Coordinates of C-alpha atoms and ligand atoms in Angstrom, one line a residue:
X900 CA -61.0 47.3 14.8
X901 CA -64.6 48.7 13.6
X902 CA -67.0 49.0 16.5
X903 CA -68.6 46.3 14.9
X904 CA -65.7 44.4 14.9
X905 CA -65.0 45.2 18.5
X906 CA -68.5 44.1 19.3
X907 CA -68.3 40.5 18.1
X908 CA -64.2 40.0 19.7
X909 CA -66.1 41.4 22.8
X910 CA -68.5 38.2 22.6
X911 CA -66.6 36.2 21.3
X912 CA -63.7 37.0 24.1
X913 CA -66.1 37.6 26.8
X914 CA -66.1 41.0 26.7
X915 CA -69.0 42.5 26.6
X916 CA -68.4 46.4 28.1
X917 CA -65.9 46.7 25.2
X918 CA -68.2 48.7 23.2
X919 CA -70.0 50.8 25.5
X920 CA -66.7 51.9 27.0
X921 CA -65.0 52.8 23.7
X922 CA -67.6 54.7 22.6
X923 CA -66.5 57.5 26.0
X924 CA -64.8 60.0 26.0
X925 CA -61.0 59.3 26.7
X926 CA -60.2 59.6 30.0
X927 CA -56.8 61.8 30.2
X928 CA -54.3 62.2 32.9
X929 CA -51.1 64.1 33.6
X930 CA -49.6 60.3 34.4
X931 CA -50.6 59.0 31.4
X932 CA -47.2 58.3 29.4
X933 CA -46.8 55.4 27.0
X934 CA -45.8 52.4 28.8
X935 CA -42.8 50.3 27.2
X936 CA -44.0 47.2 26.8
X937 CA -41.4 44.4 25.7
X938 CA -42.3 43.3 22.7
X939 CA -43.6 39.4 21.8
X940 CA -41.2 37.5 20.0
X941 CA -44.0 36.4 17.6
X942 CA -41.7 33.8 16.1
X943 CA -43.7 30.4 14.4
X944 CA -40.1 28.7 15.4
X945 CA -40.6 29.7 19.1
X946 CA -44.1 28.2 19.1
X947 CA -43.7 25.2 22.0
X948 CA -47.1 23.5 21.7
X949 CA -49.8 23.4 19.9
X950 CA -53.6 22.1 22.1
X951 CA -56.9 21.6 20.9
X952 CA -60.0 20.1 23.1
X953 CA -63.6 20.6 23.2
X954 CA -65.9 22.7 25.3
X955 CA -68.8 21.0 26.1
X956 CA -71.5 23.1 25.3
X957 CA -75.0 22.7 25.8
X958 CA -77.5 25.1 24.5
X959 CA -80.1 25.0 27.4
X960 CA -77.0 25.8 29.5
X961 CA -74.4 24.0 32.3
X962 CA -76.4 21.2 33.6
X963 CA -76.9 21.1 37.8
X964 CA -79.4 19.7 38.8
X965 CA -80.3 15.7 41.1
X966 CA -81.4 12.4 39.8
X967 CA -81.1 9.4 41.8
X968 CA -79.4 6.6 41.0
X969 CA -81.1 3.3 43.1
X970 CA -79.9 4.8 47.1
X971 CA -77.4 6.9 45.3
X972 CA -78.0 10.5 44.8
X973 CA -76.2 12.1 41.4
X974 CA -75.3 16.0 41.6
X975 CA -74.6 16.8 37.9
X976 CA -72.6 19.6 37.1
X977 CA -71.4 19.7 34.1
X978 CA -71.8 21.3 30.4
X979 CA -69.5 24.8 30.6
X980 CA -68.8 25.7 26.9
X981 CA -66.2 28.0 26.6
X982 CA -66.5 29.1 30.6
X983 CA -65.8 26.2 32.7
X984 CA -62.8 27.6 34.7
X985 CA -64.4 31.1 34.8
X986 CA -67.7 29.8 36.5
X987 CA -66.4 27.0 38.3
X988 CA -66.4 27.8 41.8
X989 CA -70.1 29.4 41.6
X990 CA -71.3 26.5 39.7
X991 CA -69.7 24.1 42.3
X992 CA -70.9 25.8 45.1
X993 CA -74.6 25.2 43.7
X994 CA -73.4 21.3 43.3
X995 CA -72.4 21.4 46.5
X996 CA -75.2 22.8 48.4
X997 CA -77.4 19.9 46.3
X998 CA -74.7 16.9 47.2
X999 CA -74.6 18.3 51.2
X1000 CA -78.0 18.8 51.8
X1001 CA -78.7 15.8 53.6
X1002 CA -75.1 16.3 55.6
X1003 CA -73.3 13.0 54.0
X1004 CA -69.9 12.3 55.5
X1005 CA -68.7 11.0 52.0
X1006 CA -68.6 12.1 48.8
X1007 CA -67.4 10.7 45.4
X1008 CA -66.3 13.2 42.4
X1009 CA -66.7 12.0 38.8
X1010 CA -63.9 14.0 37.1
X1011 CA -60.9 15.7 37.7
X1012 CA -61.0 18.8 35.4
X1013 CA -62.2 23.1 36.6
X1014 CA -65.9 21.5 37.9
X1015 CA -64.4 18.2 39.7
X1016 CA -61.4 19.9 41.3
X1017 CA -63.9 23.4 42.7
X1018 CA -66.7 20.7 43.5
X1019 CA -64.1 18.2 45.4
X1020 CA -62.6 21.2 47.3
X1021 CA -66.0 22.8 48.3
X1022 CA -67.4 19.5 49.2
X1023 CA -64.3 19.1 51.5
X1024 CA -64.7 22.7 53.2
X1025 CA -68.4 21.4 53.6
X1026 CA -66.9 18.6 55.9
X1027 CA -67.3 15.4 54.0
X1028 CA -64.6 12.9 53.2
X1029 CA -63.6 13.2 49.6
X1030 CA -62.4 10.6 46.6
X1031 CA -61.7 11.9 43.3
X1032 CA -62.6 9.6 40.5
X1033 CA -61.4 10.0 37.1
X1034 CA -59.9 9.0 33.5
X1035 CA -57.4 11.6 33.5
X1036 CA -56.1 13.7 35.9
X1037 CA -55.3 17.3 34.5
X1038 CA -53.0 17.8 33.0
X1039 CA -54.4 15.1 30.6
X1040 CA -58.1 16.5 30.5
X1041 CA -59.9 19.4 28.7
X1042 CA -59.4 21.8 31.3
X1043 CA -55.3 21.9 30.6
X1044 CA -56.3 23.0 27.3
X1045 CA -58.0 26.1 27.8
X1046 CA -56.8 29.6 27.3
X1047 CA -56.9 30.5 30.4
X1048 CA -59.6 34.4 30.5
X1049 CA -62.0 34.9 33.0
X1050 CA -64.5 34.7 30.3
X1051 CA -67.9 33.6 32.3
X1052 CA -70.3 33.7 29.4
X1053 CA -68.1 32.7 26.5
X1054 CA -70.4 30.0 24.5
X1055 CA -72.4 29.0 28.0
X1056 CA -75.8 29.1 26.6
X1057 CA -78.4 29.7 23.6
X1058 CA -80.5 32.8 23.8
X1059 CA -83.9 30.9 23.0
X1060 CA -82.5 27.4 24.6
X1061 CA -81.5 28.6 27.9
X1062 CA -83.6 26.9 30.9
X1063 CA -85.8 29.7 32.3
X1064 CA -84.3 31.8 35.1
X1065 CA -81.0 31.1 33.3
X1066 CA -79.5 34.4 33.7
X1067 CA -79.7 34.9 37.2
X1068 CA -78.4 31.8 38.1
X1069 CA -75.7 32.5 35.6
X1070 CA -75.1 35.6 37.6
X1071 CA -75.3 34.0 41.2
X1072 CA -72.4 31.4 39.6
X1073 CA -70.4 34.1 37.8
X1074 CA -70.4 36.8 41.6
X1075 CA -69.6 33.6 43.5
X1076 CA -66.8 32.3 41.0
X1077 CA -65.2 35.6 41.1
X1078 CA -64.5 36.2 44.4
X1079 CA -63.4 32.6 45.3
X1080 CA -60.7 33.5 42.1
X1081 CA -59.9 36.3 43.6
X1082 CA -59.1 34.2 47.2
X1083 CA -56.1 32.8 44.5
X1084 CA -54.3 36.0 43.9
X1085 CA -51.0 36.5 45.1
X1086 CA -50.3 33.0 45.4
X1087 CA -46.6 31.3 45.1
X1088 CA -46.7 30.1 41.2
X1089 CA -49.3 33.0 40.7
X1090 CA -51.9 30.9 39.7
X1091 CA -54.7 33.8 39.2
X1092 CA -53.5 37.3 38.4
X1093 CA -54.6 40.3 36.2
X1094 CA -53.2 41.9 33.7
X1095 CA -53.7 44.8 30.8
X1096 CA -55.0 44.0 28.0
X1097 CA -54.6 46.1 24.8
X1098 CA -57.1 46.0 21.6
X1099 CA -55.3 46.8 18.8
X1100 CA -57.4 48.5 15.2
X1101 CA -54.2 48.5 12.6
X1102 CA -54.8 51.9 10.6
X1103 CA -56.9 51.8 7.4
X1104 CA -55.4 51.1 4.5
X1105 CA -54.8 54.0 1.5
X1106 CA -57.4 54.1 -0.6
X1107 CA -56.9 52.1 -3.6
X1108 CA -54.4 49.5 -1.4
X1109 CA -54.8 46.4 -0.8
X1110 CA -57.2 46.0 1.7
X1111 CA -56.1 43.5 3.9
X1112 CA -57.6 40.5 2.5
X1113 CA -55.6 38.5 5.0
X1114 CA -57.0 39.5 7.8
X1115 CA -60.6 37.7 8.1
X1116 CA -63.6 39.2 9.2
X1117 CA -65.2 37.8 12.3
X1118 CA -68.1 35.5 11.5
X1119 CA -71.7 36.6 12.0
X1120 CA -72.8 33.7 15.0
X1121 CA -75.5 31.5 13.0
X1122 CA -77.2 30.8 16.5
X1123 CA -77.9 33.5 19.3
X1124 CA -75.7 32.8 22.0
X1125 CA -76.7 34.7 25.5
X1126 CA -74.1 37.3 26.7
X1127 CA -74.9 38.3 30.1
X1128 CA -71.8 40.6 30.7
X1129 CA -73.6 43.5 31.5
X1130 CA -75.1 41.9 34.6
X1131 CA -71.9 42.1 36.2
X1132 CA -70.8 45.7 34.8
X1133 CA -69.7 46.5 38.5
X1134 CA -67.5 44.0 38.6
X1135 CA -65.8 44.6 35.1
X1136 CA -63.4 46.5 33.7
X1137 CA -64.2 48.6 30.9
X1138 CA -62.3 49.3 27.8
X1139 CA -61.0 52.7 27.7
X1140 CA -59.6 54.1 24.0
X1141 CA -55.7 55.1 24.7
X1142 CA -54.5 58.0 23.2
X1143 CA -51.9 58.3 20.7
X1144 CA -49.5 60.2 23.0
X1145 CA -49.8 57.8 25.6
X1146 CA -49.8 54.6 23.1
X1147 CA -47.2 51.7 23.2
X1148 CA -48.5 51.0 19.5
X1149 CA -48.5 53.1 16.7
X1150 CA -52.0 51.9 15.4
X1151 CA -55.4 54.0 13.9
X1152 CA -57.0 52.9 17.7
X1153 CA -55.8 51.3 20.6
X1154 CA -57.8 50.8 23.8
X1155 CA -57.2 49.2 27.1
X1156 CA -58.4 47.0 29.6
X1157 CA -57.2 44.8 32.0
X1158 CA -58.5 41.1 32.6
X1159 CA -57.9 38.0 35.3
X1160 CA -56.3 35.3 33.7
X1161 CA -55.3 31.8 35.4
X1162 CA -52.2 29.9 34.9
X1163 CA -54.0 26.8 34.2
X1164 CA -51.1 24.2 35.0
X1165 CA -50.1 26.5 38.7
X1166 CA -53.8 26.8 39.6
X1167 CA -54.5 23.4 38.5
X1168 CA -51.7 21.6 40.6
X1169 CA -52.9 24.2 43.8
X1170 CA -56.1 22.8 44.0
X1171 CA -54.6 19.2 43.7
X1172 CA -52.2 20.0 46.2
X1173 CA -54.8 21.2 48.2
X1174 CA -57.1 18.2 47.9
X1175 CA -54.6 16.2 48.9
X1176 CA -53.8 18.0 51.9
X1177 CA -56.7 18.1 53.3
X1178 CA -56.9 14.6 53.1
X1179 CA -58.6 14.0 49.5
X1180 CA -58.4 10.8 47.7
X1181 CA -57.9 10.0 43.7
X1182 CA -58.6 6.9 42.2
X1183 CA -58.2 6.5 38.3
X1184 CA -61.6 4.8 36.7
X1185 CA -63.4 5.2 33.9
X1186 CA -66.7 4.1 33.9
X1187 CA -69.0 3.3 30.5
X1188 CA -72.2 3.6 32.7
X1189 CA -74.4 5.0 35.1
X1190 CA -74.7 1.6 37.0
X1191 CA -70.7 1.3 37.1
X1192 CA -71.1 4.0 39.5
X1193 CA -74.0 2.6 40.9
X1194 CA -71.6 0.1 41.9
X1195 CA -68.9 2.3 43.9
X1196 CA -71.8 2.2 46.5
X1197 CA -71.7 6.0 47.3
X1198 CA -74.4 7.5 49.0
X1199 CA -73.4 11.3 47.0
X1200 CA -71.6 11.3 44.0
X1201 CA -70.8 14.8 42.0
X1202 CA -70.9 14.4 38.3
X1203 CA -68.5 16.5 36.8
X1204 CA -67.6 14.6 33.6
X1205 CA -67.6 17.4 30.8
X1206 CA -67.8 16.6 27.2
X1207 CA -67.5 12.9 29.0
X1208 CA -71.3 13.1 29.8
X1209 CA -72.7 13.0 26.4
X1210 CA -71.5 9.2 26.0
X1211 CA -71.4 8.3 30.0
X1212 CA -75.0 10.2 30.8
X1213 CA -76.3 9.6 27.0
X1214 CA -76.8 13.9 27.4
X1215 CA -77.2 14.0 23.7
X1216 CA -77.6 18.0 24.4
X1217 CA -73.8 18.1 24.7
X1218 CA -72.7 19.9 21.8
X1219 CA -68.6 19.5 21.4
X1220 CA -67.0 23.5 20.0
X1221 CA -63.9 22.9 19.4
X1222 CA -60.8 25.3 20.4
X1223 CA -57.3 25.5 19.6
X1224 CA -54.6 27.1 21.1
X1225 CA -51.1 27.6 20.2
X1226 CA -48.3 28.3 23.2
X1227 CA -44.9 30.3 22.3
X1228 CA -41.9 30.1 24.7
X1229 CA -42.5 32.2 27.8
X1230 CA -41.5 35.5 28.0
X1231 CA -41.9 36.5 31.9
X1232 CA -41.1 40.5 31.0
X1233 CA -44.4 40.3 28.7
X1234 CA -47.0 41.1 31.4
X1235 CA -49.6 42.2 28.6
X1236 CA -52.5 40.5 26.3
X1237 CA -53.5 41.5 23.0
X1238 CA -56.6 41.3 20.8
X1239 CA -55.6 42.2 17.2
X1240 CA -57.0 40.8 13.7
X1241 CA -59.2 37.9 15.6
X1242 CA -55.8 36.9 17.0
X1243 CA -56.1 37.2 20.8
X1244 CA -52.8 36.4 23.4
X1245 CA -52.8 35.7 26.7
X1246 CA -49.4 35.9 28.8
X1247 CA -49.6 33.2 31.0
X1248 CA -46.4 31.4 32.8
X1249 CA -45.7 28.9 30.6
X1250 CA -46.5 30.2 27.7
X1251 CA -48.0 33.1 25.5
X1252 CA -51.1 31.6 24.4
X1253 CA -51.6 32.7 20.6
X1254 CA -55.5 31.8 20.0
X1255 CA -57.4 32.8 16.4
X1256 CA -61.1 33.6 16.5
X1257 CA -61.5 34.5 12.9
X1258 CA -64.7 32.2 13.1
X1259 CA -66.0 33.8 15.8
X1260 CA -68.6 32.0 18.3
X1261 CA -69.3 29.7 15.4
X1262 CA -66.2 28.9 15.2
X1263 CA -65.6 24.8 16.0
X1264 CA -69.1 24.4 17.0
X1265 CA -70.1 20.9 16.6
X1266 CA -66.7 20.1 15.4
X1267 CA -64.9 16.7 17.2
X1268 CA -61.6 16.3 15.5
X1269 CA -59.0 17.5 17.9
X1270 CA -55.9 17.0 15.4
X1271 CA -53.7 20.7 16.1
X1272 CA -53.9 22.4 13.0
X1273 CA -49.8 23.6 12.9
X1274 CA -51.0 25.8 9.7
X1275 CA -53.6 28.0 11.8
X1276 CA -51.3 28.3 14.6
X1277 CA -48.3 29.6 12.5
X1278 CA -51.1 32.1 10.6
X1279 CA -52.1 33.3 14.0
X1280 CA -48.4 33.9 15.0
X1281 CA -48.1 35.6 11.4
X1282 CA -51.0 37.9 11.7
X1283 CA -49.4 38.6 15.7
X1284 CA -46.0 39.4 14.3
X1285 CA -47.2 42.5 11.8
X1286 CA -47.5 44.6 15.2
X1287 CA -43.8 43.2 16.2
X1288 CA -41.5 43.6 13.5
X1289 CA -38.4 43.8 15.8
X1290 CA -39.1 39.9 16.4
X1291 CA -38.0 38.3 13.6
X1292 CA -34.6 39.5 14.5
X1293 CA -34.8 38.2 17.9
Ligands
FAD1584 C1 -59.5 26.1 23.6 C2 -60.3 26.5 24.6 C3 -60.1 27.5 25.5 C4 -61.2 27.7 26.1 N1 -60.6 28.6 27.2 C5 -61.0 29.2 28.7 C6 -61.1 30.2 29.4 O1 -60.5 31.1 29.0 N2 -61.7 30.5 30.2 C7 -62.7 29.6 30.7 O2 -63.3 29.6 31.8 N3 -63.0 28.7 30.2 C8 -62.3 28.0 28.8 N4 -62.7 27.1 28.0 C9 -63.6 26.2 28.8 C10 -62.9 25.3 29.4 O3 -61.7 24.5 28.9 C11 -64.1 24.0 30.0 O4 -65.6 25.0 30.4 C12 -64.1 23.2 31.0 O5 -62.4 22.8 30.6 C13 -65.0 22.4 31.4 O6 -64.0 21.6 32.4 P1 -64.8 19.9 33.3 O7 -64.3 20.3 34.5 O8 -66.1 20.3 33.1 O9 -64.3 18.9 31.9 P2 -62.7 18.1 31.6 O10 -61.8 19.0 32.2 O11 -62.9 18.0 30.6 O12 -63.1 17.3 33.0 C14 -63.5 16.4 33.0 C15 -63.1 15.1 33.5 O13 -63.9 13.9 33.6 C16 -63.1 12.6 33.3 N5 -64.4 11.8 32.7 C17 -65.1 12.3 31.5 N6 -66.0 11.1 31.4 C18 -65.2 9.9 32.1 C19 -65.8 8.8 32.0 N7 -66.6 8.2 31.4 N8 -65.3 7.9 33.4 C20 -64.4 8.5 34.2 N9 -64.0 10.0 34.2 C21 -64.3 10.4 33.2 C22 -62.3 13.3 32.5 O14 -61.0 12.4 32.6 C23 -61.6 14.7 33.3 O15 -61.4 14.4 34.7 C24 -61.7 26.4 27.0 C25 -61.9 25.4 26.5 C26 -62.0 25.3 25.0 C27 -61.5 24.0 24.2

C-alpha cells in the first residue's frame, strides 16, 4: 500500500498514526522472528452473516447538551457517527454529569445501544435508579451491527462544521472511554481485547502486467472529516514495518500495530447483565414525539436514540452513513486483524468480520438503504482469499 493509501486507510480506520510510523526506521531485535499465523479460511461459503446499519453522523459532532421539556430535563447523547462504541463511555460520562446536576434519585434513558447502555450504567454508578425505555434491545440495535474496533475519530464530525472546541471535548471523551474500556479487558467472555493488526501491501505487478484493476483505490473524501488521532498519540500504538525475514506474509510491504477490539455480543450482554444486577429496569417502548416522552412523568431523561433522533427530535442535521460487515465462521485460533487492498478484518469471537472500505470515508454517506449486499461481501472475501490460497481447499 502506498504512503497515501496507508494514510487514507488509516483515516477510514481511525489509525491516524499509521503513516507517520511507517516512515520510521524499522525496529529490529534479536527476538524478532516470523510468527506463524493461522490462515483465515476466506471462503464465501463460510459467510454466516451480512449486517448493514446506518452510522448516526452529525457534521457538528455528537450532540451532548440539555433541553427543558416542561419540568423534564432532557440530556441528549446521540450522533456519534462511526465512533459510537469507541467514544461511548466518554460521551456518556459527560451526559450523566449533566443529568446528575440536580442529584435526581431516578433517571430514564431512552435507547439501549452503546450510548444508552453506558449512560444507564454510569447513572447507576452515580446513585440513580435507572429505567431504560427503547424500541429495540441489543442485538437488534445499530450498535450490534458495528465492526467492533477502537476508532474514536471515525466519521465523527466535519472539520468546517464541528462545534468550536469540539477537538478538546473529543479528546476528553476519547481518553475517558479508553480508560473505561480497559476495565473490561480480561473478563469472562472477552468483551474487550487487544490484537495485532497487519497492513499487507501486495507486491507491485511486473511492468506490462495487469495492474490489479480489480483492486479499487480508496476514493478521496469529498468532505473533510476531522482527524484527531494525534491528540491521543500517547495511547495509540504506532505501526511499524515488519522486516521481510520476520514477516508472516510474502508481500512487498507489511506493517504491524495493535488495536483494541470489542466483541460486541459479549460486551453488550455484559453491560446489560450488569445493568440488571444493579437493579436496572427495561421497558419496551417506541416514541414518535417528545410529548410521549414528557408523558413518562420523569424528571431527568437521557436521550440516546442514535439515528432515531432524526425522526423523534426532528434533528435533520443527522446524516445516515450506511455500512456493511460480513462475518465468517469463527476461527478461535485467528487472533490478528488485517488491512489488505481496502479490506479490513477483525478477529471477533463471534466470527471474523470482513469489511470493505473501497469507497473511503464517503462510502454510504447519506444512504438509507439497509439491504445487505451479498455481492459486496463475496467480493471482499474473494480479495482476502488472495492472501490465503490454501484456504480454498481447507
Ligand atoms: C458498519 C458499521 C461499523 C461500525 N463500526 C464501529 C466500530 O468499529 N467502532 C465504533 O466505535 N463504532 C462503529 N460504528 C458506529 C456505531 O455503531 C454507532 O456510532 C453506535 O452504534 C451508535 O450507538 P447508539 O447507542 O447511539 O445508537 P443505536 O445503537 O442505534 O441505539 C439507539 C437506541 O434507541 C432506540 N430508539 C431509537 N429511536 C427510538 C424511538 N423513537 N423510540 C424508542 N426507542 C428508540 C433504539 O431502539 C435503540 O435501542 C459502526 C457503524 C456501522 C454502521
